[in-house]
Amino acid sequence: MVVTRERAHPRAARPGRTRALVRELRTWPTLLLLAICVLAGIPLTIALTPDQDLQILGQHIAVGARAPDLSVEGPARLVQIGNTQLDIPRLQVVGPLRPQIVMGPVQRNDAAAKALDPARSSEATGQAVDQLRTGFVNWYLLGTLGVVGTALAAAALVGCLRVLGILRREKASEHVTVADVWHRCSGTIGRMALLAVTVSLVAWGACGALAYTGTMRGLAQVRSLSDLVGGTKVTPAPVGPAVFGFEGAVIGDSRAARVGGPPVANPQGDDVACQRSADSLAAELATMVPGAVRNLACPSATIAQGLRGPQQRGSADDPVQVPAQVALLKQMQGLKFVVVAIGPNDVGWSDLIRYCYGVPTCDDNLTRGEFDYRMGAFDQDYAALLADLAELPDKPQVIVMTSYDAFPPNTDPACPDARGPAYAVGLTQDKIDLLTDRNDQLNAVLRTGAQKYGFTVAEPQLRLLCSPGSDGMGPDLQGLATPFAFHPTAIGSLRMAATVARVVDPEDG
């Protein structure tokens, strides 16, 4: 007797597989897995995929994606030197995948000159757009691998949880082993993994298509290099004749000028108009390093009006125009180091702290938006300042000083400087934490920009207002009872100078 066995044709199994996938798609563990892959896996991939480094027009540019947020549509982002991000309004993208362009320090070379040549700028801009497109596509393909890996990892995790759940339900049976459960669930886990990868790739493809469409639509409007990366101001020109005899110089605001201190004995130039003290940062620093140190700092100075542009001082009846501090720096010959103290005036620090003293809470969205706006403007101005300092004739060591906090953590609200005047609400711990956080954001910008250019960072450690105990040397900061609250005292200026002196290069300083 001949026994015949029917062999299932491969095509006959396909409908069964499809039905199994559809059934699996309706189970709550698989639905949970797909939600994890789409809602968490894709944002995680965007955040973790490394930027692609490019050389465009002689500049170092990295192409990637900005961190996802909850908005449906948003602009691409430009980070000029790794600092506060600036939106690119021309590149509006729907979905979570929004390009980000990171520019390094501006380089002056032949490739950059090509972009500025009217006869070749159109060709150079077109090549830059093509390179950006290629860089983003490469980043996207790398992210695709991340999407697949994330989906498989999530499927493995959920699959293990399903196996553990079955074992827990059937633990009363002595004949059920992990191998038995795994054999029973292996097909289910395989279908889960297939669905997770498929759905993740479909979602990732949709994100990529939306990002590509929005980016290309915006790039089609680019007609010049300034359209692509924005513009900047012309660097200040030197003012007056050459100046000799100084090893170092200090530029900055009232912290460096040391308002509230004794006036200099023999004032010169703008010493009186800028209220420079005999125990300023520059004066104290000159006692710690070889050679003379020139003080160019001036109260209320910002980068735009003070360092890179002239500043108005004096009264309305007797106005005084102080030349740009960078322009004065360019007069100086043989400089070995330059100290930079800037930032609080640019972001309106005095306005913020005054507001916090006067209202019950100062973390509202209005002031948050205003602070972010000022940080964005500061980022642009700071990038231009760093480029100016990098091009100083004698290539001095540039030392960027961070901004100190006003109050320590866990400040006693009964402290007079925290309580404020009788008519004020005063500072609570929440307000002090907010001020500290925003000062940290400012310092992050200062550090990142300095590091991008290879400049030195000095971080003064001062004894803050309302600090417990005493070291016997007096306060480092002037309190509210003084005309110049939150500015360094003579001791504070000395500590700041010591911090800078420790990082001055001995070969230069």
Short mmCIF file of C-alpha atoms in Angstrom, two decimals:
data_model
loop_
_atom_site.label_atom_id
_atom_site.label_comp_id
_atom_site.label_asym_id
_atom_site.label_seq_id
_atom_site.Cartn_x
_atom_site.Cartn_y
_atom_site.Cartn_z
CA MET A 1 0.00 0.00 0.00
CA VAL A 2 1.35 3.36 -0.97
CA VAL A 3 0.89 6.08 1.50
CA THR A 4 1.03 9.58 0.08
CA ARG A 5 1.65 12.64 2.15
CA GLU A 6 0.48 16.00 1.13
CA ARG A 7 3.15 18.66 1.34
CA ALA A 8 1.83 22.10 2.11
CA HIS A 9 2.73 24.52 -0.65
CA PRO A 10 4.54 27.64 0.62
CA ARG A 11 1.87 29.84 -0.89
CA ALA A 12 -0.81 28.08 1.12
CA ALA A 13 0.83 29.18 4.35
CA ARG A 14 0.79 32.87 3.51
CA PRO A 15 -2.87 33.53 4.32
CA GLY A 16 -2.36 31.79 7.65
CA ARG A 17 0.66 33.97 8.42
CA THR A 18 -1.22 37.09 7.47
CA ARG A 19 -4.15 36.16 9.69
CA ALA A 20 -1.72 35.45 12.55
CA LEU A 21 -0.14 38.89 12.10
CA VAL A 22 -3.56 40.55 12.08
CA ARG A 23 -4.57 38.69 15.24
CA GLU A 24 -1.28 39.65 16.88
CA LEU A 25 -1.82 43.26 15.90
CA ARG A 26 -5.04 43.29 17.95
CA THR A 27 -3.47 42.10 21.20
CA TRP A 28 -2.79 44.72 23.85
CA PRO A 29 0.91 43.76 24.40
CA THR A 30 1.62 44.32 20.70
CA LEU A 31 -0.34 47.57 20.64
CA LEU A 32 1.67 48.72 23.65
CA LEU A 33 4.88 47.72 21.88
CA LEU A 34 3.97 49.68 18.76
CA ALA A 35 3.10 52.74 20.85
CA ILE A 36 6.49 52.51 22.56
CA CYS A 37 8.29 52.21 19.21
CA VAL A 38 6.54 55.21 17.67
CA LEU A 39 6.14 57.54 20.64
CA ALA A 40 9.42 56.77 22.41
CA GLY A 41 11.64 54.92 19.96
CA ILE A 42 11.63 57.54 17.22
CA PRO A 43 12.29 60.54 19.53
CA LEU A 44 15.04 58.51 21.22
CA THR A 45 16.61 57.74 17.85
CA ILE A 46 16.50 61.41 16.86
CA ALA A 47 18.18 62.43 20.11
CA LEU A 48 20.91 59.75 19.99
CA THR A 49 21.87 59.70 16.31
CA PRO A 50 25.20 61.59 16.01
CA ASP A 51 25.55 64.60 13.73
CA GLN A 52 27.31 64.25 10.38
CA ASP A 53 30.41 66.46 10.06
CA LEU A 54 30.87 68.39 6.81
CA GLN A 55 33.20 70.99 5.33
CA ILE A 56 31.11 73.59 3.49
CA LEU A 57 32.58 76.78 2.08
CA GLY A 58 35.67 76.22 4.17
CA GLN A 59 33.64 76.04 7.39
CA HIS A 60 33.09 73.14 9.75
CA ILE A 61 29.37 72.31 9.79
CA ALA A 62 27.59 69.40 11.48
CA VAL A 63 24.17 68.26 10.25
CA GLY A 64 21.68 66.42 12.43
CA ALA A 65 18.30 66.98 14.06
CA ARG A 66 17.14 69.11 16.95
CA ALA A 67 15.69 67.48 20.06
CA PRO A 68 12.00 66.59 19.50
CA ASP A 69 9.25 68.46 21.29
CA LEU A 70 5.45 68.16 21.48
CA SER A 71 4.66 70.68 18.72
CA VAL A 72 3.22 69.47 15.41
CA GLU A 73 5.31 71.82 13.27
CA GLY A 74 8.48 73.77 13.92
CA PRO A 75 11.55 75.32 12.30
CA ALA A 76 14.96 73.84 11.69
CA ARG A 77 17.67 75.17 13.98
CA LEU A 78 21.05 76.84 13.60
CA VAL A 79 23.70 76.69 16.33
CA GLN A 80 26.47 79.04 15.38
CA ILE A 81 29.14 77.90 17.83
CA GLY A 82 27.36 75.30 19.91
CA ASN A 83 25.56 77.86 22.03
CA THR A 84 21.94 78.93 22.38
CA GLN A 85 19.94 77.61 19.41
CA LEU A 86 18.48 79.97 16.86
CA ASP A 87 15.50 79.00 14.71
CA ILE A 88 15.71 79.14 10.88
CA PRO A 89 12.27 80.47 9.90
CA ARG A 90 12.72 79.50 6.24
CA LEU A 91 12.88 75.79 7.09
CA GLN A 92 9.52 74.85 8.60
CA VAL A 93 9.02 71.09 9.09
CA VAL A 94 5.93 69.08 10.08
CA GLY A 95 6.64 66.21 12.46
CA PRO A 96 9.35 65.49 15.05
CA LEU A 97 12.30 65.26 12.63
CA ARG A 98 13.58 68.83 12.22
CA PRO A 99 17.10 69.44 10.90
CA GLN A 100 19.76 71.18 12.93
CA ILE A 101 22.90 72.81 11.55
CA VAL A 102 25.84 73.39 13.89
CA MET A 103 28.53 75.82 12.71
CA GLY A 104 32.00 75.92 14.20
CA PRO A 105 34.20 79.01 14.50
CA VAL A 106 34.22 81.07 11.31
CA GLN A 107 37.32 80.35 9.22
CA ARG A 108 38.77 82.87 6.76
CA ASN A 109 40.17 80.85 3.86
CA ASP A 110 39.99 80.49 0.08
CA ALA A 111 36.80 78.46 0.18
CA ALA A 112 35.07 81.14 2.24
CA ALA A 113 36.34 83.85 -0.11
CA LYS A 114 34.77 81.93 -2.99
CA ALA A 115 31.36 82.35 -1.39
CA LEU A 116 31.92 86.10 -1.13
CA ASP A 117 32.99 86.46 -4.78
CA PRO A 118 29.95 87.80 -6.71
CA ALA A 119 31.01 85.84 -9.81
CA ARG A 120 31.10 82.53 -7.94
CA SER A 121 28.75 82.99 -4.97
CA SER A 122 25.75 81.43 -6.76
CA GLU A 123 27.73 78.30 -7.62
CA ALA A 124 29.18 78.09 -4.09
CA THR A 125 25.74 78.44 -2.50
CA GLY A 126 24.35 75.70 -4.74
CA GLN A 127 27.20 73.38 -3.75
CA ALA A 128 26.57 74.17 -0.08
CA VAL A 129 22.90 73.26 -0.43
CA ASP A 130 23.81 69.96 -2.13
CA GLN A 131 26.29 69.11 0.64
CA LEU A 132 23.71 69.89 3.31
CA ARG A 133 21.19 67.66 1.54
CA THR A 134 23.69 64.79 1.33
CA GLY A 135 24.71 65.22 4.97
CA PHE A 136 21.14 65.06 6.20
CA VAL A 137 20.36 61.99 4.06
CA ASN A 138 23.42 60.24 5.53
CA TRP A 139 22.25 61.17 9.02
CA TYR A 140 18.79 59.84 8.21
CA LEU A 141 20.14 56.49 6.97
CA LEU A 142 22.17 56.15 10.16
CA GLY A 143 19.03 56.93 12.15
CA THR A 144 17.20 54.17 10.26
CA LEU A 145 19.55 51.64 11.81
CA GLY A 146 18.76 53.15 15.19
CA VAL A 147 15.01 52.80 14.56
CA VAL A 148 15.39 49.12 13.70
CA GLY A 149 17.60 48.48 16.73
CA THR A 150 15.20 50.28 19.04
CA ALA A 151 12.21 48.33 17.69
CA LEU A 152 13.99 45.00 18.15
CA ALA A 153 15.08 45.91 21.67
CA ALA A 154 11.54 46.95 22.60
CA ALA A 155 10.13 43.73 21.08
CA ALA A 156 12.61 41.66 23.08
CA LEU A 157 11.66 43.45 26.27
CA VAL A 158 7.91 43.07 25.76
CA GLY A 159 8.40 39.45 24.66
CA CYS A 160 10.29 38.63 27.84
CA LEU A 161 7.53 40.23 29.87
CA ARG A 162 4.97 38.05 28.09
CA VAL A 163 6.99 34.92 28.84
CA LEU A 164 7.30 35.90 32.48
CA GLY A 165 3.58 36.57 32.64
CA ILE A 166 2.76 33.09 31.29
CA LEU A 167 5.19 31.47 33.72
CA ARG A 168 3.61 33.32 36.60
CA ARG A 169 0.09 32.22 35.59
CA GLU A 170 1.13 28.58 35.19
CA LYS A 171 3.53 28.31 38.09
CA ALA A 172 1.22 25.79 39.77
CA SER A 173 1.98 23.26 37.03
CA GLU A 174 5.12 21.29 37.76
CA HIS A 175 5.57 20.24 34.13
CA VAL A 176 5.80 23.71 32.61
CA THR A 177 9.35 24.89 31.97
CA VAL A 178 10.81 28.06 30.53
CA ALA A 179 11.75 26.12 27.41
CA ASP A 180 8.15 25.00 26.95
CA VAL A 181 6.83 28.52 27.32
CA TRP A 182 9.50 29.90 25.01
CA HIS A 183 8.68 27.28 22.37
CA ARG A 184 5.03 28.19 22.65
CA CYS A 185 5.71 31.97 22.47
CA SER A 186 8.57 32.10 19.96
CA GLY A 187 6.22 32.54 17.02
CA THR A 188 4.28 35.24 18.84
CA ILE A 189 7.46 37.12 19.74
CA GLY A 190 8.68 36.84 16.17
CA ARG A 191 5.44 38.33 14.88
CA MET A 192 5.69 41.12 17.48
CA ALA A 193 9.22 41.93 16.35
CA LEU A 194 8.19 41.94 12.68
CA LEU A 195 5.28 44.28 13.39
CA ALA A 196 7.43 46.55 15.57
CA VAL A 197 10.12 46.91 12.89
CA THR A 198 7.57 47.40 10.10
CA VAL A 199 5.52 50.02 11.90
CA SER A 200 8.66 51.83 13.12
CA LEU A 201 10.09 51.99 9.59
CA VAL A 202 6.79 53.24 8.17
CA ALA A 203 6.61 55.97 10.84
CA TRP A 204 10.29 56.82 10.33
CA GLY A 205 9.73 56.99 6.57
CA ALA A 206 6.82 59.38 7.08
CA CYS A 207 8.96 61.57 9.35
CA GLY A 208 11.75 61.55 6.79
CA ALA A 209 9.43 62.46 3.94
CA LEU A 210 7.96 65.38 5.91
CA ALA A 211 11.42 66.59 6.95
CA TYR A 212 12.79 66.32 3.41
CA THR A 213 9.79 68.13 1.93
CA GLY A 214 9.92 70.97 4.45
CA THR A 215 13.70 71.34 4.20
CA MET A 216 13.85 71.31 0.41
CA ARG A 217 10.95 73.75 0.21
CA GLY A 218 12.88 76.11 2.48
CA LEU A 219 16.23 75.62 0.77
CA ALA A 220 14.60 76.46 -2.55
CA GLN A 221 14.20 80.00 -1.19
CA VAL A 222 17.92 80.34 -0.40
CA ARG A 223 19.55 82.82 -2.74
CA SER A 224 22.68 83.78 -0.77
CA LEU A 225 24.95 82.60 2.02
CA SER A 226 23.31 85.04 4.44
CA ASP A 227 19.95 83.41 3.66
CA LEU A 228 21.41 80.09 4.75
CA VAL A 229 23.42 80.98 7.87
CA GLY A 230 22.39 84.53 8.76
CA GLY A 231 24.48 87.68 8.85
CA THR A 232 26.72 89.44 11.30
CA LYS A 233 28.13 92.89 11.88
CA VAL A 234 31.44 94.20 10.56
CA THR A 235 34.29 93.87 13.04
CA PRO A 236 35.26 97.12 14.85
CA ALA A 237 38.21 99.03 13.39
CA PRO A 238 41.14 100.13 15.60
CA VAL A 239 40.74 103.55 17.26
CA GLY A 240 43.65 105.97 17.60
CA PRO A 241 47.40 105.37 17.52
CA ALA A 242 49.19 102.20 18.60
CA VAL A 243 49.51 101.64 22.36
CA PHE A 244 52.51 99.87 23.93
CA GLY A 245 53.53 98.79 27.42
CA PHE A 246 50.68 96.47 28.43
CA GLU A 247 50.94 92.73 28.86
CA GLY A 248 47.21 92.22 29.30
CA ALA A 249 43.82 93.90 29.08
CA VAL A 250 40.38 93.47 30.63
CA ILE A 251 37.20 94.13 28.68
CA GLY A 252 33.70 93.83 30.04
CA ASP A 253 31.07 95.42 32.23
CA SER A 254 30.68 96.92 35.71
CA ARG A 255 31.90 93.76 37.45
CA ALA A 256 35.30 94.19 35.85
CA ALA A 257 35.28 98.00 36.22
CA ARG A 258 34.47 97.38 39.94
CA VAL A 259 31.91 100.14 40.46
CA GLY A 260 31.68 101.35 44.05
CA GLY A 261 35.40 101.19 44.73
CA PRO A 262 37.96 103.98 45.20
CA PRO A 263 38.68 105.91 41.99
CA VAL A 264 42.01 105.49 40.24
CA ALA A 265 44.68 107.93 41.38
CA ASN A 266 45.57 109.31 37.97
CA PRO A 267 42.57 108.76 35.70
CA GLN A 268 43.22 108.54 31.99
CA GLY A 269 41.00 108.20 28.97
CA ASP A 270 37.55 107.06 30.03
CA ASP A 271 38.44 106.03 33.61
CA VAL A 272 36.10 108.63 35.10
CA ALA A 273 33.24 108.13 32.63
CA CYS A 274 33.40 104.36 33.26
CA GLN A 275 33.76 104.64 37.06
CA ARG A 276 36.83 102.40 37.07
CA SER A 277 38.18 101.65 40.53
CA ALA A 278 41.71 101.47 41.83
CA ASP A 279 41.00 97.90 42.98
CA SER A 280 39.36 96.71 39.76
CA LEU A 281 39.94 93.29 38.24
CA ALA A 282 42.67 94.70 35.99
CA ALA A 283 44.39 96.53 38.86
CA GLU A 284 44.40 93.47 41.13
CA LEU A 285 45.50 91.23 38.27
CA ALA A 286 48.48 93.50 37.58
CA THR A 287 49.81 92.66 41.06
CA MET A 288 49.71 88.91 40.31
CA VAL A 289 51.16 88.61 36.80
CA PRO A 290 54.18 90.21 35.14
CA GLY A 291 53.55 93.48 33.33
CA ALA A 292 50.82 96.10 33.30
CA VAL A 293 47.15 95.30 32.68
CA ARG A 294 44.88 97.84 31.01
CA ASN A 295 41.28 98.24 32.19
CA LEU A 296 38.84 98.84 29.32
CA ALA A 297 35.70 97.66 31.13
CA CYS A 298 32.73 100.00 31.49
CA PRO A 299 29.44 99.75 33.44
CA SER A 300 26.29 98.79 31.49
CA ALA A 301 28.42 97.50 28.61
CA THR A 302 26.93 94.89 26.32
CA ILE A 303 28.61 93.22 23.39
CA ALA A 304 26.72 95.37 20.88
CA GLN A 305 27.09 98.63 22.82
CA GLY A 306 30.35 98.59 24.68
CA LEU A 307 32.57 95.83 23.32
CA ARG A 308 31.85 95.75 19.56
CA GLY A 309 30.23 99.17 19.31
CA PRO A 310 30.66 102.53 21.04
CA GLN A 311 28.87 103.17 24.34
CA GLN A 312 27.18 106.33 25.60
CA ARG A 313 28.16 107.40 29.12
CA GLY A 314 27.83 110.55 31.17
CA SER A 315 24.73 112.65 31.67
CA ALA A 316 22.31 114.09 29.14
CA ASP A 317 23.94 117.49 29.65
CA ASP A 318 27.48 116.12 29.34
CA PRO A 319 27.39 112.94 27.22
CA VAL A 320 30.55 110.94 26.65
CA GLN A 321 30.98 108.41 23.87
CA VAL A 322 33.30 105.60 24.91
CA PRO A 323 34.94 103.82 21.93
CA ALA A 324 34.27 100.14 21.38
CA GLN A 325 36.47 98.11 23.71
CA VAL A 326 37.47 95.72 20.91
CA ALA A 327 38.51 98.70 18.81
CA LEU A 328 40.74 99.88 21.69
CA LEU A 329 42.16 96.37 22.01
CA LYS A 330 43.27 96.50 18.39
CA GLN A 331 45.40 99.55 19.20
CA MET A 332 47.43 97.60 21.71
CA GLN A 333 50.68 96.03 20.57
CA GLY A 334 52.35 93.05 22.23
CA LEU A 335 49.30 91.88 24.19
CA LYS A 336 49.79 88.50 25.87
CA PHE A 337 46.29 87.96 27.29
CA VAL A 338 42.79 89.45 27.27
CA VAL A 339 40.17 88.86 29.98
CA VAL A 340 36.49 89.03 28.97
CA ALA A 341 33.70 89.64 31.52
CA ILE A 342 30.39 89.96 29.69
CA GLY A 343 26.85 88.60 29.66
CA PRO A 344 24.51 89.81 32.44
CA ASN A 345 23.76 93.15 30.79
CA ASP A 346 23.06 91.46 27.44
CA VAL A 347 20.32 89.27 28.95
CA GLY A 348 18.87 92.00 31.17
CA TRP A 349 19.96 90.48 34.47
CA SER A 350 19.17 93.57 36.54
CA ASP A 351 15.64 93.70 35.08
CA LEU A 352 15.06 90.04 35.94
CA ILE A 353 16.28 90.25 39.53
CA ARG A 354 14.34 93.47 40.16
CA TYR A 355 11.21 91.77 38.82
CA CYS A 356 11.73 88.75 41.06
CA TYR A 357 11.99 90.99 44.13
CA GLY A 358 8.70 92.70 43.31
CA VAL A 359 6.28 89.88 42.43
CA PRO A 360 5.16 86.69 44.23
CA THR A 361 6.50 84.48 41.42
CA CYS A 362 8.76 85.32 38.49
CA ASP A 363 8.80 82.07 36.50
CA ASP A 364 5.93 83.06 34.20
CA ASN A 365 5.98 82.35 30.47
CA LEU A 366 6.26 86.04 29.55
CA THR A 367 9.59 86.54 31.29
CA ARG A 368 10.72 83.07 30.16
CA GLY A 369 10.12 84.07 26.55
CA GLU A 370 11.86 87.41 27.02
CA PHE A 371 14.88 85.70 28.55
CA ASP A 372 15.05 83.18 25.70
CA TYR A 373 14.83 86.00 23.17
CA ARG A 374 17.67 87.88 24.82
CA MET A 375 19.74 84.70 25.04
CA GLY A 376 19.25 84.17 21.31
CA ALA A 377 20.43 87.70 20.54
CA PHE A 378 23.36 87.28 22.94
CA ASP A 379 24.35 84.08 21.15
CA GLN A 380 24.71 85.94 17.86
CA ASP A 381 26.60 88.86 19.39
CA TYR A 382 28.86 86.52 21.38
CA ALA A 383 29.74 84.56 18.24
CA ALA A 384 30.80 87.79 16.53
CA LEU A 385 32.82 88.87 19.58
CA LEU A 386 34.69 85.56 19.72
CA ALA A 387 35.51 85.85 16.02
CA ASP A 388 36.91 89.36 16.66
CA LEU A 389 39.05 88.17 19.56
CA ALA A 390 40.36 85.22 17.54
CA GLU A 391 41.61 87.69 14.92
CA LEU A 392 43.51 90.06 17.26
CA PRO A 393 46.91 90.86 15.73
CA ASP A 394 49.20 89.35 18.38
CA LYS A 395 47.00 86.28 19.03
CA PRO A 396 46.83 86.84 22.80
CA GLN A 397 45.46 84.24 25.19
CA VAL A 398 41.73 84.95 25.59
CA ILE A 399 40.24 84.22 29.01
CA VAL A 400 36.44 84.22 29.27
CA MET A 401 35.17 84.73 32.82
CA THR A 402 31.86 83.14 33.77
CA SER A 403 29.11 84.94 35.67
CA TYR A 404 28.87 84.29 39.41
CA ASP A 405 25.60 83.58 41.24
CA ALA A 406 24.18 86.09 43.71
CA PHE A 407 22.81 83.69 46.36
CA PRO A 408 23.81 80.21 47.53
CA PRO A 409 21.48 77.19 47.60
CA ASN A 410 19.19 77.00 50.63
CA THR A 411 19.30 80.74 51.26
CA ASP A 412 17.65 81.88 54.48
CA PRO A 413 14.61 83.96 53.36
CA ALA A 414 15.05 86.12 56.48
CA CYS A 415 18.44 87.32 55.20
CA PRO A 416 18.11 91.09 54.56
CA ASP A 417 19.56 90.84 51.05
CA ALA A 418 17.05 88.12 50.11
CA ARG A 419 14.12 89.80 51.88
CA GLY A 420 14.78 93.09 50.07
CA PRO A 421 13.29 96.51 50.83
CA ALA A 422 10.20 96.83 52.99
CA TYR A 423 7.93 97.39 49.98
CA ALA A 424 9.24 94.32 48.12
CA VAL A 425 7.87 90.77 48.18
CA GLY A 426 11.41 89.41 48.45
CA LEU A 427 13.16 86.35 47.11
CA THR A 428 11.94 82.86 47.94
CA GLN A 429 14.00 79.72 47.38
CA ASP A 430 12.06 79.04 44.17
CA LYS A 431 13.01 82.46 42.83
CA ILE A 432 16.66 81.97 43.79
CA ASP A 433 16.65 78.57 42.06
CA LEU A 434 15.24 80.23 38.94
CA LEU A 435 17.94 82.91 38.98
CA THR A 436 20.59 80.24 39.47
CA ASP A 437 19.23 78.19 36.59
CA ARG A 438 19.25 81.14 34.21
CA ASN A 439 22.74 82.12 35.26
CA ASP A 440 23.78 78.51 34.55
CA GLN A 441 22.31 78.85 31.06
CA LEU A 442 24.31 82.01 30.48
CA ASN A 443 27.49 80.34 31.70
CA ALA A 444 26.87 77.33 29.44
CA VAL A 445 26.84 79.71 26.47
CA LEU A 446 30.02 81.42 27.66
CA ARG A 447 31.86 78.12 28.21
CA THR A 448 30.77 76.48 24.98
CA GLY A 449 31.74 79.44 22.84
CA ALA A 450 35.13 79.76 24.51
CA GLN A 451 35.84 76.06 24.11
CA LYS A 452 34.91 76.13 20.42
CA TYR A 453 37.63 78.72 19.84
CA GLY A 454 40.14 77.12 22.17
CA PHE A 455 39.92 80.01 24.64
CA THR A 456 40.45 79.64 28.38
CA VAL A 457 37.55 79.74 30.86
CA ALA A 458 37.93 81.24 34.36
CA GLU A 459 35.20 80.49 36.90
CA PRO A 460 35.40 82.76 39.96
CA GLN A 461 34.23 81.24 43.23
CA LEU A 462 32.94 84.05 45.40
CA ARG A 463 31.31 84.07 48.82
CA LEU A 464 27.73 84.88 47.87
CA LEU A 465 25.19 87.07 49.63
CA CYS A 466 23.47 85.43 52.63
CA SER A 467 26.16 82.76 52.84
CA PRO A 468 26.38 81.27 56.34
CA GLY A 469 29.50 81.87 58.39
CA SER A 470 32.38 84.20 57.65
CA ASP A 471 36.01 83.81 56.63
CA GLY A 472 37.01 87.03 58.42
CA MET A 473 37.81 88.91 55.18
CA GLY A 474 34.44 90.57 54.68
CA PRO A 475 31.81 90.03 51.98
CA ASP A 476 32.73 89.35 48.36
CA LEU A 477 29.61 91.03 46.97
CA GLN A 478 28.00 94.38 47.75
CA GLY A 479 24.58 93.98 49.37
CA LEU A 480 21.27 95.76 48.84
CA ALA A 481 22.23 98.44 51.36
CA THR A 482 24.92 99.69 48.94
CA PRO A 483 24.39 101.68 45.73
CA PHE A 484 25.92 98.89 43.63
CA ALA A 485 24.29 95.71 44.90
CA PHE A 486 25.53 92.35 43.57
CA HIS A 487 28.79 93.86 42.31
CA PRO A 488 32.10 92.62 43.74
CA THR A 489 33.68 94.27 46.74
CA ALA A 490 37.43 94.79 46.96
CA ILE A 491 37.76 91.24 48.34
CA GLY A 492 35.54 89.91 45.57
CA SER A 493 37.60 91.71 42.94
CA LEU A 494 40.75 90.22 44.48
CA ARG A 495 39.29 86.71 44.34
CA MET A 496 38.26 87.20 40.71
CA ALA A 497 41.76 88.36 39.84
CA ALA A 498 43.27 85.34 41.60
CA THR A 499 41.01 83.03 39.58
CA VAL A 500 42.17 84.64 36.33
CA ALA A 501 45.85 84.70 37.36
CA ARG A 502 45.78 80.94 37.89
CA VAL A 503 44.85 80.29 34.25
CA VAL A 504 47.09 82.89 32.60
CA ASP A 505 49.58 81.04 30.41
CA PRO A 506 53.03 81.65 31.99
CA GLU A 507 54.60 81.67 28.54
CA ASP A 508 52.29 84.52 27.55
CA GLY A 509 51.52 86.25 30.82
#
